[in-house]
Amino acid sequence: NGFPFVLIGHCEDNTGLSFIDLDFETAVLMSVEYLYKLGHRQIGIFNLAGRSRENSYGPLVRSVLGYQRACALYNLTPIIYEAMSTIEETYLATQRMLDDYPQMTAVVTMHTDSSVGIVRAAQDRGLHIPRDLSLVSIVADRIANLISPPLTAISLPAYQMGERAAQMLIRMLQNEQYEPEQELLKPHLVIRESTGPVRLERLR
């Protein structure tokens, strides 16, 4: 309809569009690489289920691609579980994951509520985070610091993304010759208390 707009996020085909987004594929690849260097060899990923998956939600698709790239790079068996974005659903999915893979030592997750569900499920199994199970999430720093233990996380720069998107839109409105701007933000891993070296006992 000719309205000026800027995307926070991006599409499969971004021809002529302006957007800013986090590089989710690299974020998950970086997370798995970090865990691998700590000695972890059974590293699972939690992703969104339901309509987000059915609609090929961009961060979900790119996260799985990054995870699959990491598994291929480090010769790991992909362990992908899905859950709705609620604590209860993720709690149950984590229990299933631990039943299926009792020697699982690390998990990467895509959303805040799943982090809480994973922590609770591990604790109810008598597992300690990070001694028995390391956890990396993709969340804003203020959320990562509220969860116990504080989460090692790919920082989600929501404020920065909103600010830059608004700046792009202002430039678009002020300049008749505006050329589309497309920016993928480099992920930044912040190491906190939810990750640690693998315990040899968990590998047996």
CSV table of C-alpha atoms in Angstrom, one decimal:
chain,number,residue,atom,x,y,z
A,1,ASN,CA,0.0,0.0,0.0
A,2,GLY,CA,3.0,2.3,-0.2
A,3,PHE,CA,3.4,2.9,3.6
A,4,PRO,CA,7.0,3.2,4.8
A,5,PHE,CA,8.0,0.5,7.2
A,6,VAL,CA,11.1,-1.2,8.7
A,7,LEU,CA,11.1,-4.8,9.9
A,8,ILE,CA,12.5,-6.0,13.2
A,9,GLY,CA,13.2,-9.5,11.9
A,10,HIS,CA,13.4,-10.5,8.3
A,11,CYS,CA,11.8,-12.7,5.6
A,12,GLU,CA,13.1,-15.4,3.3
A,13,ASP,CA,13.0,-12.9,0.5
A,14,ASN,CA,14.1,-9.4,1.6
A,15,THR,CA,14.3,-7.7,-1.7
A,16,GLY,CA,13.6,-4.0,-1.3
A,17,LEU,CA,13.0,-4.3,2.4
A,18,SER,CA,14.7,-2.6,5.3
A,19,PHE,CA,15.3,-4.7,8.4
A,20,ILE,CA,17.3,-5.2,11.5
A,21,ASP,CA,17.6,-8.6,13.2
A,22,LEU,CA,19.8,-10.8,15.4
A,23,ASP,CA,21.8,-13.4,13.6
A,24,PHE,CA,20.0,-16.3,15.2
A,25,GLU,CA,21.8,-18.9,13.1
A,26,THR,CA,25.2,-17.8,14.2
A,27,ALA,CA,23.9,-17.3,17.8
A,28,VAL,CA,23.0,-21.0,18.1
A,29,LEU,CA,26.2,-22.1,16.3
A,30,MET,CA,28.2,-20.0,18.8
A,31,SER,CA,26.3,-21.5,21.8
A,32,VAL,CA,26.9,-25.1,20.7
A,33,GLU,CA,30.6,-24.3,20.0
A,34,TYR,CA,31.0,-22.9,23.5
A,35,LEU,CA,29.4,-26.0,25.1
A,36,TYR,CA,31.5,-28.3,22.9
A,37,LYS,CA,34.7,-26.6,24.1
A,38,LEU,CA,33.6,-27.3,27.7
A,39,GLY,CA,33.5,-31.0,26.8
A,40,HIS,CA,29.8,-31.5,26.1
A,41,ARG,CA,29.0,-34.1,23.5
A,42,GLN,CA,25.2,-34.6,24.0
A,43,ILE,CA,23.8,-31.1,23.4
A,44,GLY,CA,20.1,-30.7,22.8
A,45,ILE,CA,18.1,-27.7,21.6
A,46,PHE,CA,14.6,-26.6,22.6
A,47,ASN,CA,12.6,-24.8,20.0
A,48,LEU,CA,9.0,-23.4,19.7
A,49,ALA,CA,6.2,-25.7,18.7
A,50,GLY,CA,2.6,-24.9,17.6
A,51,ARG,CA,1.8,-22.1,15.2
A,52,SER,CA,5.3,-20.7,15.3
A,53,ARG,CA,6.7,-23.9,13.7
A,54,GLU,CA,3.7,-24.3,11.3
A,55,ASN,CA,4.2,-20.7,10.1
A,56,SER,CA,8.0,-21.2,9.7
A,57,TYR,CA,8.8,-18.4,12.2
A,58,GLY,CA,12.1,-16.9,11.2
A,59,PRO,CA,14.1,-17.2,14.4
A,60,LEU,CA,13.0,-20.8,14.9
A,61,VAL,CA,14.0,-21.8,11.3
A,62,ARG,CA,17.4,-20.0,11.6
A,63,SER,CA,18.1,-21.4,15.0
A,64,VAL,CA,17.6,-25.0,13.8
A,65,LEU,CA,19.9,-24.3,10.8
A,66,GLY,CA,22.6,-23.0,13.1
A,67,TYR,CA,22.2,-26.0,15.4
A,68,GLN,CA,22.4,-28.4,12.5
A,69,ARG,CA,25.5,-26.7,11.2
A,70,ALA,CA,27.1,-27.0,14.6
A,71,CYS,CA,26.2,-30.7,14.9
A,72,ALA,CA,27.7,-31.4,11.4
A,73,LEU,CA,30.8,-29.3,12.2
A,74,TYR,CA,31.5,-31.1,15.5
A,75,ASN,CA,30.1,-34.6,14.6
A,76,LEU,CA,27.3,-34.4,17.2
A,77,THR,CA,24.0,-36.3,17.0
A,78,PRO,CA,21.2,-33.7,16.6
A,79,ILE,CA,18.7,-33.7,19.6
A,80,ILE,CA,15.8,-31.4,18.8
A,81,TYR,CA,12.8,-31.1,21.0
A,82,GLU,CA,9.8,-28.7,20.7
A,83,ALA,CA,7.5,-27.2,23.2
A,84,MET,CA,4.9,-24.5,23.4
A,85,SER,CA,6.3,-21.3,25.0
A,86,THR,CA,5.1,-22.1,28.5
A,87,ILE,CA,6.9,-23.3,31.6
A,88,GLU,CA,4.6,-26.3,32.0
A,89,GLU,CA,5.0,-27.5,28.4
A,90,THR,CA,8.8,-27.1,28.5
A,91,TYR,CA,8.9,-28.9,31.9
A,92,LEU,CA,7.2,-31.9,30.4
A,93,ALA,CA,9.3,-31.8,27.3
A,94,THR,CA,12.4,-31.7,29.3
A,95,GLN,CA,11.3,-34.7,31.3
A,96,ARG,CA,10.8,-36.6,28.0
A,97,MET,CA,14.2,-35.4,26.7
A,98,LEU,CA,16.0,-36.7,29.9
A,99,ASP,CA,14.1,-40.0,29.6
A,100,ASP,CA,15.3,-40.4,26.0
A,101,TYR,CA,18.8,-39.1,26.6
A,102,PRO,CA,19.8,-39.8,30.2
A,103,GLN,CA,23.4,-38.8,29.5
A,104,MET,CA,22.4,-35.4,28.1
A,105,THR,CA,24.8,-32.8,29.6
A,106,ALA,CA,23.8,-29.5,27.9
A,107,VAL,CA,20.8,-27.7,26.4
A,108,VAL,CA,20.3,-24.6,24.2
A,109,THR,CA,16.9,-22.9,24.3
A,110,MET,CA,15.2,-20.2,22.4
A,111,HIS,CA,12.9,-18.5,24.9
A,112,THR,CA,12.7,-17.4,28.5
A,113,ASP,CA,9.9,-19.6,29.8
A,114,SER,CA,11.6,-22.7,28.5
A,115,SER,CA,14.7,-21.9,30.6
A,116,VAL,CA,12.5,-21.9,33.7
A,117,GLY,CA,10.9,-25.2,32.7
A,118,ILE,CA,14.2,-26.8,32.0
A,119,VAL,CA,15.7,-25.7,35.4
A,120,ARG,CA,12.7,-27.0,37.3
A,121,ALA,CA,12.6,-30.3,35.4
A,122,ALA,CA,16.3,-30.8,36.1
A,123,GLN,CA,16.0,-30.0,39.8
A,124,ASP,CA,13.1,-32.4,40.2
A,125,ARG,CA,15.3,-35.1,38.8
A,126,GLY,CA,18.0,-34.3,41.3
A,127,LEU,CA,20.2,-32.7,38.6
A,128,HIS,CA,22.2,-29.6,39.4
A,129,ILE,CA,22.7,-26.7,36.9
A,130,PRO,CA,25.5,-26.4,35.8
A,131,ARG,CA,27.2,-29.4,37.5
A,132,ASP,CA,25.0,-32.0,35.8
A,133,LEU,CA,23.3,-30.0,33.0
A,134,SER,CA,24.6,-26.8,31.4
A,135,LEU,CA,22.0,-24.4,29.9
A,136,VAL,CA,22.4,-21.6,27.3
A,137,SER,CA,19.5,-19.4,26.4
A,138,ILE,CA,18.8,-16.5,24.0
A,139,VAL,CA,17.2,-13.8,26.2
A,140,ALA,CA,17.7,-10.2,27.2
A,141,ASP,CA,20.3,-9.6,29.9
A,142,ARG,CA,17.8,-8.4,32.5
A,143,ILE,CA,15.9,-11.6,32.2
A,144,ALA,CA,19.0,-13.8,32.2
A,145,ASN,CA,20.0,-12.3,35.6
A,146,LEU,CA,16.6,-12.9,37.2
A,147,ILE,CA,16.6,-16.7,36.7
A,148,SER,CA,18.4,-18.9,39.2
A,149,PRO,CA,21.1,-19.7,38.4
A,150,PRO,CA,21.8,-16.7,36.2
A,151,LEU,CA,21.7,-17.8,32.6
A,152,THR,CA,24.7,-18.0,30.2
A,153,ALA,CA,23.0,-16.4,27.3
A,154,ILE,CA,23.2,-14.9,23.8
A,155,SER,CA,22.2,-11.3,24.7
A,156,LEU,CA,19.0,-10.3,22.8
A,157,PRO,CA,19.6,-6.6,22.1
A,158,ALA,CA,15.9,-5.6,22.0
A,159,TYR,CA,16.4,-1.9,22.9
A,160,GLN,CA,19.2,-1.6,20.3
A,161,MET,CA,17.1,-3.2,17.6
A,162,GLY,CA,14.1,-0.9,18.3
A,163,GLU,CA,16.3,2.2,18.3
A,164,ARG,CA,18.1,1.3,15.1
A,165,ALA,CA,14.8,0.4,13.4
A,166,ALA,CA,13.3,3.8,14.3
A,167,GLN,CA,16.4,5.5,13.0
A,168,MET,CA,16.1,3.6,9.7
A,169,LEU,CA,12.5,4.6,9.4
A,170,ILE,CA,13.3,8.3,10.1
A,171,ARG,CA,15.9,8.2,7.3
A,172,MET,CA,13.4,6.6,5.0
A,173,LEU,CA,10.9,9.4,5.7
A,174,GLN,CA,13.4,12.2,5.2
A,175,ASN,CA,15.1,10.9,2.1
A,176,GLU,CA,13.2,10.4,-1.2
A,177,GLN,CA,16.2,8.6,-2.6
A,178,TYR,CA,16.4,6.2,0.4
A,179,GLU,CA,18.1,2.9,-0.3
A,180,PRO,CA,16.9,-0.1,1.8
A,181,GLU,CA,19.1,-0.9,4.8
A,182,GLN,CA,19.6,-4.5,6.0
A,183,GLU,CA,21.5,-5.3,9.2
A,184,LEU,CA,22.1,-8.5,11.0
A,185,LEU,CA,23.5,-7.9,14.5
A,186,LYS,CA,26.4,-10.1,15.6
A,187,PRO,CA,25.5,-12.3,18.6
A,188,HIS,CA,27.2,-11.7,21.9
A,189,LEU,CA,27.6,-14.6,24.4
A,190,VAL,CA,27.5,-13.6,28.1
A,191,ILE,CA,28.9,-16.3,30.3
A,192,ARG,CA,27.1,-16.6,33.7
A,193,GLU,CA,26.4,-19.4,36.2
A,194,SER,CA,24.3,-21.9,34.2
A,195,THR,CA,27.2,-23.5,32.3
A,196,GLY,CA,30.3,-25.4,33.2
A,197,PRO,CA,32.7,-28.1,32.1
A,198,VAL,CA,31.2,-31.6,31.6
A,199,ARG,CA,31.5,-34.1,34.4
A,200,LEU,CA,33.0,-37.4,33.3
A,201,GLU,CA,30.4,-39.3,35.4
A,202,ARG,CA,27.6,-37.9,33.2
A,203,LEU,CA,29.2,-39.3,30.1
A,204,ARG,CA,29.2,-42.9,31.3
